[in-house]
CSV table of C-alpha atoms and ligand atoms in Angstrom, one decimal:
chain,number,residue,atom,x,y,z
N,138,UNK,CA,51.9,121.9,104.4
N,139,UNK,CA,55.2,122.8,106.1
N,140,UNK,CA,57.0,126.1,105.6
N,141,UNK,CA,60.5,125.7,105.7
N,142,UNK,CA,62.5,128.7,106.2
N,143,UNK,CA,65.7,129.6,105.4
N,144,UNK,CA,68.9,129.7,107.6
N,145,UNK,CA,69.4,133.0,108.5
N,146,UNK,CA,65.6,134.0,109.0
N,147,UNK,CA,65.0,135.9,111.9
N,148,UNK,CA,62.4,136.0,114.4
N,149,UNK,CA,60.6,139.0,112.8
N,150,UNK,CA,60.3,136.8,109.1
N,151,UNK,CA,58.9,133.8,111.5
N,152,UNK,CA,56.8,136.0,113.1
N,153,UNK,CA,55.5,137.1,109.4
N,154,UNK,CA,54.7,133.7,108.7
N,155,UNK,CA,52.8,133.1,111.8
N,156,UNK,CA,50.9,136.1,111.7
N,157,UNK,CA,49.8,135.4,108.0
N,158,UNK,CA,48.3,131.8,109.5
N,159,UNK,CA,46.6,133.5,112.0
N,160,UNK,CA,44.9,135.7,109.8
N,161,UNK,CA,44.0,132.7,107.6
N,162,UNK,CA,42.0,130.8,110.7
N,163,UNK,CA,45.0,128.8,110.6
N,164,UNK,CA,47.7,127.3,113.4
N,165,UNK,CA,51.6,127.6,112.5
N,166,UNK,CA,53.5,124.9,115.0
N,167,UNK,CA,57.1,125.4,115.2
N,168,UNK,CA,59.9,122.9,115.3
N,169,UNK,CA,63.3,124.9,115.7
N,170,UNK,CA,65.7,122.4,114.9
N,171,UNK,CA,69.7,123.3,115.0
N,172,UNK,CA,69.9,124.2,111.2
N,173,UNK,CA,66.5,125.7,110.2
N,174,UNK,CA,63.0,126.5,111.3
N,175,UNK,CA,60.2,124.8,110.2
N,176,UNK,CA,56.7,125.6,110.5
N,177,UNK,CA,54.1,123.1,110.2
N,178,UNK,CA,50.8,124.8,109.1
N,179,UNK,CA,47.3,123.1,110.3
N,180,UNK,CA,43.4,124.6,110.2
N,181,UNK,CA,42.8,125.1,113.5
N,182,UNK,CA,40.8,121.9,115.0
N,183,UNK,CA,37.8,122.8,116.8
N,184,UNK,CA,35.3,120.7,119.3
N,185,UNK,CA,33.9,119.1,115.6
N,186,UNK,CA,37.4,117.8,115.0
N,187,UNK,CA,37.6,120.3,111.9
N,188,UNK,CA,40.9,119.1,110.4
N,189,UNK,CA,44.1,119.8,110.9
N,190,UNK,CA,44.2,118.9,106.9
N,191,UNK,CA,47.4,120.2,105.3
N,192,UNK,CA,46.7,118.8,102.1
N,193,UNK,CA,43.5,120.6,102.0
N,194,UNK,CA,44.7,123.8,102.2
N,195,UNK,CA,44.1,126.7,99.7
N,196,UNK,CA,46.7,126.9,97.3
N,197,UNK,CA,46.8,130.5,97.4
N,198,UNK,CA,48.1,130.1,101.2
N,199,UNK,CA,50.8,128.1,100.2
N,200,UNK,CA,51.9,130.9,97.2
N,201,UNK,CA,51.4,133.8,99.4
N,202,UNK,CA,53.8,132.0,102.0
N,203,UNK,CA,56.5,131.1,99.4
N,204,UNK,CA,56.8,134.6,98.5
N,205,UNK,CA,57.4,135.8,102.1
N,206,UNK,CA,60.8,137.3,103.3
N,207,UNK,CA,63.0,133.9,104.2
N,208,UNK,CA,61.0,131.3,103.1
N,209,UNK,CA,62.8,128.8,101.3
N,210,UNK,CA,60.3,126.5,100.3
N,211,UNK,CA,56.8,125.2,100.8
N,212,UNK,CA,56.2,121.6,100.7
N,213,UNK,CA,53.0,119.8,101.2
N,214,UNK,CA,53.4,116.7,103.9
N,215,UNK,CA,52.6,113.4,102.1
N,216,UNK,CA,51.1,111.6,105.6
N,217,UNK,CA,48.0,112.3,107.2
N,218,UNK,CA,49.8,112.8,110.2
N,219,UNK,CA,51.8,116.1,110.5
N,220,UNK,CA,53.4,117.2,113.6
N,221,UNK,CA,54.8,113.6,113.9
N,222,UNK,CA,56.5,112.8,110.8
N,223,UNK,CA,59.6,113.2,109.8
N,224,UNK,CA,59.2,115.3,107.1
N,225,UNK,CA,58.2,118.2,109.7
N,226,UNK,CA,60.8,117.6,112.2
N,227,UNK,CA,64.1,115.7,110.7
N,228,UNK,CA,65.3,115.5,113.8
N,229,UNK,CA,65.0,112.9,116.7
N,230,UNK,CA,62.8,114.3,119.4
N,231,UNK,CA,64.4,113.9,123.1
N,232,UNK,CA,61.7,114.2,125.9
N,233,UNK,CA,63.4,115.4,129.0
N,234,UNK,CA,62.0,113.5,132.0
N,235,UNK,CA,63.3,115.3,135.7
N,236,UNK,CA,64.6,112.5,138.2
N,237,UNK,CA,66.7,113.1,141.2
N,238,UNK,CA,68.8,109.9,140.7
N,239,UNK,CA,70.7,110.6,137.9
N,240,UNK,CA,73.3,113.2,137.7
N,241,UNK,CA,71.9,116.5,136.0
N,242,UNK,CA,68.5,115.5,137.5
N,243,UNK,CA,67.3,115.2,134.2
N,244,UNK,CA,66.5,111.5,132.2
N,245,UNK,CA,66.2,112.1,128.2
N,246,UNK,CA,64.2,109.4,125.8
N,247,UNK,CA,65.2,109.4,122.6
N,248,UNK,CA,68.9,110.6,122.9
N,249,UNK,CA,71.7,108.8,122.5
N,250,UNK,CA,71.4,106.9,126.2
N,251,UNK,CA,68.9,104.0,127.0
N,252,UNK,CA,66.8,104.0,129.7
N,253,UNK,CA,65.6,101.6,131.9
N,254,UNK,CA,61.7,102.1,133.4
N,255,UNK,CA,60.6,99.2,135.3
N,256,UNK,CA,58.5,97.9,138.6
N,257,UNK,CA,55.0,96.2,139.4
N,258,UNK,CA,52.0,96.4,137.1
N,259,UNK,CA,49.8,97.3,140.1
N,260,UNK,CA,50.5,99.3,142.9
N,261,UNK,CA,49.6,96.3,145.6
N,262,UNK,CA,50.5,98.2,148.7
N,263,UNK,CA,53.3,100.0,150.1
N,264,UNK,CA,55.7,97.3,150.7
N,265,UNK,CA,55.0,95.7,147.2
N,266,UNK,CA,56.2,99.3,145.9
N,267,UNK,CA,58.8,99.9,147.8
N,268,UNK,CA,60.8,96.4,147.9
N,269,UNK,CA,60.2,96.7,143.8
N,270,UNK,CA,61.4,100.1,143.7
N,271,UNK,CA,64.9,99.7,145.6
N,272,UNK,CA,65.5,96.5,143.9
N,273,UNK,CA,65.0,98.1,139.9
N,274,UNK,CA,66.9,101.4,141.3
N,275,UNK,CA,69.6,99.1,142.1
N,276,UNK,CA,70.0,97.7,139.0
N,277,UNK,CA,70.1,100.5,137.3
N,278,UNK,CA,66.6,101.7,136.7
N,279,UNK,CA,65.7,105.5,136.6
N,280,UNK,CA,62.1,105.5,135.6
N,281,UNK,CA,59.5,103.8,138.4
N,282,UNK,CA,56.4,102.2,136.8
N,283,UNK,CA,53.3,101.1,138.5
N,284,UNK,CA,49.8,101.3,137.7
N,285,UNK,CA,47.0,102.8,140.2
N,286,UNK,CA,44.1,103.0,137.5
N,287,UNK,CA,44.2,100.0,136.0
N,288,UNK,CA,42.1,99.0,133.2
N,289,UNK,CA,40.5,95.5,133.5
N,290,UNK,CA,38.8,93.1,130.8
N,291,UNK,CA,36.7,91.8,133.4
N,292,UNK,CA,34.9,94.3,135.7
N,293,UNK,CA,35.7,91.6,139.0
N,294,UNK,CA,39.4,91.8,138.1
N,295,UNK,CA,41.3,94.7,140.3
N,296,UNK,CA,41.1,98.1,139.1
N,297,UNK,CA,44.2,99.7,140.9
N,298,UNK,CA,44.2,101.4,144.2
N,299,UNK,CA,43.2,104.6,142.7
N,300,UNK,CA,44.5,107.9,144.5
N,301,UNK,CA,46.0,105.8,147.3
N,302,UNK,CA,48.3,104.4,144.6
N,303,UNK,CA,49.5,107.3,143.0
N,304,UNK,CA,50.5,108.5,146.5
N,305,UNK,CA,52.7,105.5,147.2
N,306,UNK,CA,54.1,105.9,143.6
N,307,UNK,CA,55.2,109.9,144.8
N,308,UNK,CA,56.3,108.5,148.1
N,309,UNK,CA,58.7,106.1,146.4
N,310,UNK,CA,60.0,109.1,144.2
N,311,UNK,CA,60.8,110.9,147.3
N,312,UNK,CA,62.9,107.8,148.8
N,313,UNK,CA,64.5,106.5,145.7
N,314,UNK,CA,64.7,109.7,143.3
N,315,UNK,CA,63.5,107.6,140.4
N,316,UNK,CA,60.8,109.6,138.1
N,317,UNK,CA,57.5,108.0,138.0
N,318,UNK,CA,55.0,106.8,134.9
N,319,UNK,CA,51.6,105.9,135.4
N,320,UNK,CA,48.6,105.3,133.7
N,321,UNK,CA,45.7,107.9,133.1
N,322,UNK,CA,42.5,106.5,131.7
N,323,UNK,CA,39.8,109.2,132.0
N,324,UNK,CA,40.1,112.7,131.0
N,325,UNK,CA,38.7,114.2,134.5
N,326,UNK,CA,41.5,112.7,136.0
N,327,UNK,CA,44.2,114.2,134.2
N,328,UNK,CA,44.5,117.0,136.4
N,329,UNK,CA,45.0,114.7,139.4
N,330,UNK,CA,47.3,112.2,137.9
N,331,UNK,CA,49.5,114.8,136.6
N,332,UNK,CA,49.8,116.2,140.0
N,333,UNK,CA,51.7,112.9,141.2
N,334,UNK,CA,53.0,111.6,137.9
N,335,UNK,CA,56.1,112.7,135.6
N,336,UNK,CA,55.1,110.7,132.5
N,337,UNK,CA,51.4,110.0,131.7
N,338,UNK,CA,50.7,106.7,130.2
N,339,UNK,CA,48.2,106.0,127.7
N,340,UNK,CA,47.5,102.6,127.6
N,341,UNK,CA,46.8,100.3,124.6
N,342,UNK,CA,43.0,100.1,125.6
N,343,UNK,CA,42.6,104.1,125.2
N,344,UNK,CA,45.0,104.9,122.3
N,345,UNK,CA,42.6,106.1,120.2
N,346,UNK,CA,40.2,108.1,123.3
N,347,UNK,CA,40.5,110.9,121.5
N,348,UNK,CA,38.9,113.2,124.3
N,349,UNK,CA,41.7,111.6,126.6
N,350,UNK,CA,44.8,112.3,124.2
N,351,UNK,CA,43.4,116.2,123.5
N,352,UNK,CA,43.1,116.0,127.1
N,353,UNK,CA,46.9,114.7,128.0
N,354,UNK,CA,47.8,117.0,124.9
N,355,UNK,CA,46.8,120.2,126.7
N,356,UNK,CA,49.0,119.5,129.7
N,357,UNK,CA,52.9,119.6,128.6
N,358,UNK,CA,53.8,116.2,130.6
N,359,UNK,CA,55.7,113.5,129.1
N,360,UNK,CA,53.3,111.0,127.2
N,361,UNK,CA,54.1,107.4,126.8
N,362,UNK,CA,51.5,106.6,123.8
N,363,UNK,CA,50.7,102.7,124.0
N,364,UNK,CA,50.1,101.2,120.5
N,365,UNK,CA,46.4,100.3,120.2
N,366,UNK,CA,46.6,96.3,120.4
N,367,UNK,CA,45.2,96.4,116.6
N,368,UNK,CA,46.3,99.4,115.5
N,369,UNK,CA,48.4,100.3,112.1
N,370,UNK,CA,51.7,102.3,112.6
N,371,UNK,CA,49.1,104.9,110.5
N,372,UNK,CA,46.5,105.1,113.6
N,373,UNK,CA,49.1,104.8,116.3
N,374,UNK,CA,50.8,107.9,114.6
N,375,UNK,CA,47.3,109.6,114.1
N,376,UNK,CA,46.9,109.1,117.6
N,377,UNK,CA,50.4,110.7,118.4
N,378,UNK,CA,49.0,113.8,116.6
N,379,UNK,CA,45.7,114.5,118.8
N,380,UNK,CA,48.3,115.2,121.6
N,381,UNK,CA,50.7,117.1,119.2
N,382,UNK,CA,47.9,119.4,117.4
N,383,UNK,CA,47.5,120.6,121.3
N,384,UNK,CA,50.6,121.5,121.9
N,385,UNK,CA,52.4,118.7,123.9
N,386,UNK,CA,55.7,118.1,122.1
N,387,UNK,CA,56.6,115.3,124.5
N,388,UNK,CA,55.1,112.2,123.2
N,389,UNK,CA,57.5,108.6,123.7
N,390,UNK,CA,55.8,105.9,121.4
N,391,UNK,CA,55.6,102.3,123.3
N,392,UNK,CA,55.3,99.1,121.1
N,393,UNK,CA,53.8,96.3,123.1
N,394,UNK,CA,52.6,93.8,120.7
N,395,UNK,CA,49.3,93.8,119.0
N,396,UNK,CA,46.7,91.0,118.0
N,397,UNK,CA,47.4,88.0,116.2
N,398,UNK,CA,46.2,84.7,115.6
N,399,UNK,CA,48.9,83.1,118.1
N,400,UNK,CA,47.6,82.0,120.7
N,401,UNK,CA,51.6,81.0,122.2
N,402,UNK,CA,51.8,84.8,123.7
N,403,UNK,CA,49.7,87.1,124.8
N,404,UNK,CA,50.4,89.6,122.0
N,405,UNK,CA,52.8,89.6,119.0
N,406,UNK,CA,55.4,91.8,119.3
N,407,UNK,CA,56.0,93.7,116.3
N,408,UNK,CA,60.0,94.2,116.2
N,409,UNK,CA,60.1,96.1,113.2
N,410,UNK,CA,57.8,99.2,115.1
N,411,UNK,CA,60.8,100.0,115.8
N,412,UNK,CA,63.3,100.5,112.8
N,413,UNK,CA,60.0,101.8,110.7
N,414,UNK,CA,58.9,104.1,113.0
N,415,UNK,CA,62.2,105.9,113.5
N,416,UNK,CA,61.8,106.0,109.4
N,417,UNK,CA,58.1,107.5,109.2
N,418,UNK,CA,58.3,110.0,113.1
N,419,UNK,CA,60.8,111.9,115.0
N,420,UNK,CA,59.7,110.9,118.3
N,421,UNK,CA,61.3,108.4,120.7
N,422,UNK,CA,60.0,105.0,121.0
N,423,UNK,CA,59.9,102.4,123.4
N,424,UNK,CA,59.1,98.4,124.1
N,425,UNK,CA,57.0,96.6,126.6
N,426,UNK,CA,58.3,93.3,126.2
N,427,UNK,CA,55.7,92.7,129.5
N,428,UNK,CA,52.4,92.8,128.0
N,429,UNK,CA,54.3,92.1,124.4
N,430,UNK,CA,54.6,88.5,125.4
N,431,UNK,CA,52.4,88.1,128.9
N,432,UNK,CA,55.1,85.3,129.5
N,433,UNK,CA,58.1,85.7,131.8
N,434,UNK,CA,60.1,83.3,130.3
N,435,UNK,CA,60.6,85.5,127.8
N,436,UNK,CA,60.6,89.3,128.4
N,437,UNK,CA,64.4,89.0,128.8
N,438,UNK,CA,65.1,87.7,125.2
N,439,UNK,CA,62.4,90.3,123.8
N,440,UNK,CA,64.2,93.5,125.6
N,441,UNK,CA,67.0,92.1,124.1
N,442,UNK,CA,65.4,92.2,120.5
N,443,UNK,CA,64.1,95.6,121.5
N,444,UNK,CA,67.4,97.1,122.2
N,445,UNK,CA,68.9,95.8,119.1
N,446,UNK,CA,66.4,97.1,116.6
N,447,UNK,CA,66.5,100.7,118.1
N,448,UNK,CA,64.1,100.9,121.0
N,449,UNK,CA,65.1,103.9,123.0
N,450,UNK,CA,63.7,102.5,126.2
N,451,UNK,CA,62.6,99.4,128.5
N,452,UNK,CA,59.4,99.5,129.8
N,453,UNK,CA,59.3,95.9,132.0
N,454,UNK,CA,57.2,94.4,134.9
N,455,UNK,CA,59.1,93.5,138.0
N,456,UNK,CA,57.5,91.7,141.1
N,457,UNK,CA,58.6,90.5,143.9
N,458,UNK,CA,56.1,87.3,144.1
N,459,UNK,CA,54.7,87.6,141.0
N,460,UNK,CA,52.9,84.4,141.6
N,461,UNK,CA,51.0,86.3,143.8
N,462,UNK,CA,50.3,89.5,141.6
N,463,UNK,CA,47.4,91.0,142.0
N,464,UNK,CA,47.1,91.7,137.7
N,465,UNK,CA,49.7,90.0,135.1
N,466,UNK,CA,51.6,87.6,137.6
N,467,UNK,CA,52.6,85.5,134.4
N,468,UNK,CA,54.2,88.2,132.8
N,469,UNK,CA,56.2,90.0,135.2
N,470,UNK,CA,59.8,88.4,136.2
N,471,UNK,CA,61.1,88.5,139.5
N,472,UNK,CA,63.6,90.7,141.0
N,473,UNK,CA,66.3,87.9,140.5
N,474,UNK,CA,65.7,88.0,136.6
N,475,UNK,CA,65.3,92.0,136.6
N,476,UNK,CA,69.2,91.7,138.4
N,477,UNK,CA,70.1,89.2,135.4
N,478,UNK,CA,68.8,90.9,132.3
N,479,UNK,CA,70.5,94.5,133.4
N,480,UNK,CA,73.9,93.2,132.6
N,481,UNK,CA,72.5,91.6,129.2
N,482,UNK,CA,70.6,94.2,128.1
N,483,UNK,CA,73.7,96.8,128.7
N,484,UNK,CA,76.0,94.0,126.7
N,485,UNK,CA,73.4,94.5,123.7
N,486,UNK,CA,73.2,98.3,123.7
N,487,UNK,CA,77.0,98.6,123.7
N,488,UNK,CA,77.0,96.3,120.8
N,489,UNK,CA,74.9,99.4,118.6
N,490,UNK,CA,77.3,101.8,120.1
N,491,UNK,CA,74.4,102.7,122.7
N,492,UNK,CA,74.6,102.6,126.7
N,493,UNK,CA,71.7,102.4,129.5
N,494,UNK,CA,72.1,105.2,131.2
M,184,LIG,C1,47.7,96.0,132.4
M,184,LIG,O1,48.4,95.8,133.3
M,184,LIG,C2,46.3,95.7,132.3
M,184,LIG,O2,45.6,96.2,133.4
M,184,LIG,C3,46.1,94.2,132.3
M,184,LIG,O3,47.0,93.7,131.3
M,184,LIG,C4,44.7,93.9,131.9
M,184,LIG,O4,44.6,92.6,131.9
M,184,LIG,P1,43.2,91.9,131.6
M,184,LIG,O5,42.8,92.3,130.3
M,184,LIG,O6,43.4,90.5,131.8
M,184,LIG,O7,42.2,92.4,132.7
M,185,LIG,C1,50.2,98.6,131.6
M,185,LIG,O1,51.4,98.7,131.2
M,185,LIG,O2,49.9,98.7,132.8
M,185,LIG,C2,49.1,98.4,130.6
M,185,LIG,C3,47.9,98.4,131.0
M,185,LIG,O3,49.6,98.1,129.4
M,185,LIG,P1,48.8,98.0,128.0
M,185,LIG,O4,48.0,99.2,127.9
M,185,LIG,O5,49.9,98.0,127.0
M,185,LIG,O6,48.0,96.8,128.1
């Protein structure tokens, strides 16, 4: 159920509102958008996972709440998720990322400008990292990726330097001013990897670890959700919510392909995430043409494709040898073709009226 209120409510007839949930067992989450307020109303989700079932709520709430002082309507959300549709916040959500290398200090996903995250799957060492990272921040990149947990199929594959990593990733911060994202797989590590990182990343493995994303959801980080590699738009969104219903607003969507019987690519990339999306949730969304297609050859064609049907970001593997990569060699392109596809994938974004920023 979301309460919409009227125009020219005030923070007292809010407050009213709020108060009422309260007293009900229930949890009122506000999204103040530039017209009106809406609240979205949930029962409050304990260690049981009680629901945060808006359809299931007594009627009575819902005609108490219409009568209140500047409510306008009452309107039952038709989607089992809440917090991310559309129908409780109409407008697009913008995360606000800090980075020093862009004027303002300040990246934004999901605004008008594209950005541009990119760098090695693995933090390798510290040379690995740092001849990636000046050679994507001079093409443009804002956003430094790299991974220091890394999950594995095969327990002899590598597993990411750990610790170590994430203090090479803050080091490269500190030379290049480029914000950083990394994965978090556990929820004990949170706390640590939120001390180094400035967007979490839940990767495709863990999307639905739902002690991890209450976890994340606690903290008030930047969240790039990874679509569960078989996972409906339905689940991914579900998923989205776990963080939401605890109170992190600040969740960025990443398509990078799911399962299907081709065997060409790694994973199918599913293009229409990201006009459909847009349609069913307000929050930003972004592509991993990487691990969409595990093949170099072609990442650049897929940003392209991204770009055009309305991905707010570019999530891409860069190496400098990838023939010697310590994890996904065959999908990461070299520095050469990072330098290459910046131009291209600019020349796209202007043609929807968009720009990298
Ligand atoms: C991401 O970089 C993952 O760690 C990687 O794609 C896992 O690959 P694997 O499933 O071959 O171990
Ligand atoms: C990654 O980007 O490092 C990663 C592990 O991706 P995914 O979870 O999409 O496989």
């Amino acid at each position: 159920m979301i309460v919409v209120m009227k125009a020219n409510s005030s923070e007292a007839d809010i407050q009213h509102v709020l108060t009422y949930l309260e007293k009900h067992g229930l949890t009122g989450h506000l999204s103040q958008g530039v017209e009106r307020t809406v609240i979205g109303v949930l029962g409050a989700i304990g260690p049981t996972g009680a629901p945060g079932s808006i359809g299931g709520l007594n009627p009575a709430v819902g005609e108490a709440l219409e009568g209140m002082p500047n409510v306008e309507n009452v309107v039952r959300v038709s989607k089992p998720y809440k917090l991310a549709s559309r129908e409780f916040h109409p407008e697009d959500t913008v995360v606000e990322v800090p980075a020093a290398c862009v004027s303002g200090g300040v990246v934004r996903i999901g605004g008008p400008e594209l950005v541009m995250m990119a760098g090695p799957c693995t933090v390798e060492s510290e040379e690995q990292l740092m001849t990636t990272a000046a050679a994507v921040r001079k093409e443009g990149a804002v956003i430094l990726r790299g991974g220091a947990f890394k999950p594995s199929t095969s327990p002899y594959g590598f597993r990411g330097l750990g610790e170590e990593g994430l203090k090479l990733l803050a080091k490269a911060r500190d030379e290049f001013g480029m914000a950083i994202i990394t994965e978090v797989m556990t929820p004990t590590d949170v706390a640590m990897v939120c001390e180094y990182a400035d967007i979490l990343q839940i990767g495709t493995r863990n999307m639905q670890n739902y002690m991890l994303l209450d976890e994340v959801g606690r903290t008030r980080k930047p969240v790039v959700l990874k679509r569960g590699m078989s996972s409906t738009f339905e689940e991914w969104l579900l998923a989205a919510e776990y963080i939401l219903s605890q109170g992190n607003r600040n969740v960025i969507l990443c398509e990078r392909g799911i399962r299907t019987f081709e065997k060409t690519t790694r994973n199918t990339m599913d293009i229409s995430a990201f006009p459909l999306i847009k349609r069913l949730s307000h929050l930003p969304i972004i592509s991993d043409p990487s691990q969409g297609t595990g093949r170099r050859d072609i990442v650049g064609p897929m940003s392209l494709a991204s770009i055009a049907a309305g991905s707010d970001a570019l999530l891409v593997e860069v190496h400098p040898n990838p023939d010697e990569a310590l994890k996904d060699g065959a999908q990461s392109i070299t520095i050469e073709q990072f330098r290459q596809l910046m131009p291209q994938v600019q020349s796209v974004a202007s043609a929807i009226g968009r720009q990298f920023i």
